[in-house]
PDB file of C-alpha atoms in Angstrom:
ATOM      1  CA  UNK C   1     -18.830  69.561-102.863  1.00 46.00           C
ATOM      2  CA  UNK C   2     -21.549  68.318-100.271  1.00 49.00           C
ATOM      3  CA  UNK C   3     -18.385  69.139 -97.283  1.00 57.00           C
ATOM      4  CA  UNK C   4     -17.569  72.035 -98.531  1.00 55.00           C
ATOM      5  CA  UNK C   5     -21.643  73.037 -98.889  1.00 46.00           C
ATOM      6  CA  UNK C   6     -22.021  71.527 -95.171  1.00 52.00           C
ATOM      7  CA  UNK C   7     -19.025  73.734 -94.023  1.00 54.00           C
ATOM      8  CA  UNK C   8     -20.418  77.010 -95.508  1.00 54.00           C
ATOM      9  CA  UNK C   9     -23.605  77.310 -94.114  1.00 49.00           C
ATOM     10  CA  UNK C  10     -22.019  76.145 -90.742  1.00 50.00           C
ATOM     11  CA  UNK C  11     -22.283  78.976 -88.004  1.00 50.00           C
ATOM     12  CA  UNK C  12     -18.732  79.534 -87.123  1.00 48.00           C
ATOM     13  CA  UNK C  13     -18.562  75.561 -85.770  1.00 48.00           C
ATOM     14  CA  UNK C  14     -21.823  75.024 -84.614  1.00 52.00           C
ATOM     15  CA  UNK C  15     -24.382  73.216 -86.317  1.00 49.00           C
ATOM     16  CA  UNK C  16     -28.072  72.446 -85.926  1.00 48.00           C
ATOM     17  CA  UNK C  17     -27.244  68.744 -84.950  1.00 47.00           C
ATOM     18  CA  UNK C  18     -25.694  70.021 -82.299  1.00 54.00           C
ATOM     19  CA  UNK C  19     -21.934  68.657 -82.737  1.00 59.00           C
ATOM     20  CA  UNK C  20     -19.436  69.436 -80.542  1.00 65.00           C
ATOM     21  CA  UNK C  21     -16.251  71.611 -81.834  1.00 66.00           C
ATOM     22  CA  UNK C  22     -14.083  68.957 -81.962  1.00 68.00           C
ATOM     23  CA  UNK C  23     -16.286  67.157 -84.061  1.00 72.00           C
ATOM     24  CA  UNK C  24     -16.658  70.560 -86.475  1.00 73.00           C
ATOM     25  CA  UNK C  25     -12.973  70.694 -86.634  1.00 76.00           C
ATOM     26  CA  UNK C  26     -12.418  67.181 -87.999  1.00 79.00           C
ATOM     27  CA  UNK C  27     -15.040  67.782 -90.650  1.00 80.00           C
ATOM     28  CA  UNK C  28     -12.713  70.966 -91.469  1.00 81.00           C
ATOM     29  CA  UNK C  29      -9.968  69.046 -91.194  1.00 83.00           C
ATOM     30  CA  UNK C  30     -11.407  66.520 -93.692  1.00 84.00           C
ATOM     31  CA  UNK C  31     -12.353  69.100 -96.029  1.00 85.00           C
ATOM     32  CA  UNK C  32      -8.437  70.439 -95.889  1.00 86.00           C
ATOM     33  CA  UNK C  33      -7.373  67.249 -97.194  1.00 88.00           C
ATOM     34  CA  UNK C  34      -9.736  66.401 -99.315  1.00 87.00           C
ATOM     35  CA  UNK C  35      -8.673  70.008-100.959  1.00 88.00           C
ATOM     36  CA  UNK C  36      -4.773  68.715-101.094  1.00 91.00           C
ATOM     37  CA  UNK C  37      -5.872  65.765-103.067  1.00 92.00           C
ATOM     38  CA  UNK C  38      -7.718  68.081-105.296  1.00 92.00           C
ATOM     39  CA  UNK C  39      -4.743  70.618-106.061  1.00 93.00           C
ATOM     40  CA  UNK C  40      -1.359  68.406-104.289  1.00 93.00           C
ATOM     41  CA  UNK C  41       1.560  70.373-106.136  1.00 95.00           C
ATOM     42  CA  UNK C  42       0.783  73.924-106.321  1.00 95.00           C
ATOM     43  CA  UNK C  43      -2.577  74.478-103.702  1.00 93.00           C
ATOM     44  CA  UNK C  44      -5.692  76.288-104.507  1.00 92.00           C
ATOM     45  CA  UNK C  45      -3.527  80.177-104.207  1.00 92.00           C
ATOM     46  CA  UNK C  46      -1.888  82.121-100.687  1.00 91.00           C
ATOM     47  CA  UNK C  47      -4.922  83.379 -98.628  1.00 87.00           C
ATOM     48  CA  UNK C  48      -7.814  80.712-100.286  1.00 86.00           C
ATOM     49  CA  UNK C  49      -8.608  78.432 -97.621  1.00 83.00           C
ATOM     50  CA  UNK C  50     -10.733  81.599 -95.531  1.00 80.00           C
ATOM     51  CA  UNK C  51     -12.330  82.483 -98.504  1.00 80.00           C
ATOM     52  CA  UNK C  52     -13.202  78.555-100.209  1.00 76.00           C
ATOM     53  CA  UNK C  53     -14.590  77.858 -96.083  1.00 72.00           C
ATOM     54  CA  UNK C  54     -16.296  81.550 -95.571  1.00 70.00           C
ATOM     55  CA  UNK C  55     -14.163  82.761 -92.975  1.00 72.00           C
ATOM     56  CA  UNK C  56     -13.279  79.821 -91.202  1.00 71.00           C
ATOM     57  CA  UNK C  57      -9.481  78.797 -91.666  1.00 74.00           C
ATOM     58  CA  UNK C  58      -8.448  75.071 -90.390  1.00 75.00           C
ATOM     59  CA  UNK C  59      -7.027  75.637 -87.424  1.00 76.00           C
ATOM     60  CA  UNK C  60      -3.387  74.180 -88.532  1.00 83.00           C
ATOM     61  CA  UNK C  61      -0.867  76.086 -89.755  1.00 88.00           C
ATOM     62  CA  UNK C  62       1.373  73.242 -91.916  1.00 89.00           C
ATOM     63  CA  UNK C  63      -2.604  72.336 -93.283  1.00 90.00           C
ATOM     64  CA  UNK C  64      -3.068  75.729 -94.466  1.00 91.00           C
ATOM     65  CA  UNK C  65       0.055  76.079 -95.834  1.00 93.00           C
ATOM     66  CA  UNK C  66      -0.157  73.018 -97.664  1.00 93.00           C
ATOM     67  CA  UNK C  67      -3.665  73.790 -98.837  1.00 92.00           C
ATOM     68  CA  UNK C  68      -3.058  76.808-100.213  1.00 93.00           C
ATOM     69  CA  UNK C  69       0.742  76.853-101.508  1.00 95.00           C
ATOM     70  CA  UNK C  70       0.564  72.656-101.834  1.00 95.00           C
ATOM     71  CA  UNK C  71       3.881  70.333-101.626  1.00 95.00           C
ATOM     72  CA  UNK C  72       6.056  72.517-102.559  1.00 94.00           C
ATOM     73  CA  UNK C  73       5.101  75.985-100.490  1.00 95.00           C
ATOM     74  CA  UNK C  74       5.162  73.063 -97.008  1.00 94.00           C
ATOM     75  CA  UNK C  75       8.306  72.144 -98.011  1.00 95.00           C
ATOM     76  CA  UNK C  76       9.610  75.565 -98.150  1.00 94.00           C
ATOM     77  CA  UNK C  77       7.648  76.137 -95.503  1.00 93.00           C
ATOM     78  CA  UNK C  78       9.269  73.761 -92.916  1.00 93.00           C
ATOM     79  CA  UNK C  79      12.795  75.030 -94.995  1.00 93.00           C
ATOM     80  CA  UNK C  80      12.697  78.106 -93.017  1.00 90.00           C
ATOM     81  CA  UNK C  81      10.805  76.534 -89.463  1.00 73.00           C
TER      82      UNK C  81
END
């Protein structure tokens, strides 16, 4: 819950530390997969991942897909790719 806090009151990826955007976007990143171990078979729902991060999606397609529809909306997923 403290990444997904620290990701919320983020300023569309800037933070008062000053970190770079590719640091931003690994913390994202991090927070995507730490949300597939959460919810691995099923995801958190279609359309979640803006509203769990406040706007700001992951920046990876197959890692949203997989967040929000989980194993088995990637697989069908990369069925039709």
């Amino acid at each position: 819950l403290s990444h997904i806090f620290k990701i919320l009151v983020m300023e569309r990826f800037e933070t008062e530390y000053g970190a770079n955007s590719a640091d931003t976007r690994r913390e994202v990143f991090q927070l995507g997969m730490s949300l597939i171990e959460q919810r691995p078979l099923f995801g958190w729902g279609f359309g979640q991942v803006r509203v769990m991060l406040d706007g700001v999606g992951v920046n990876n397609s197959f890692l949203t897909v997989f967040v929000e529809l989980g194993v088995i909306g990637l697989l069908a997923y990369l069925t039709i790719q």
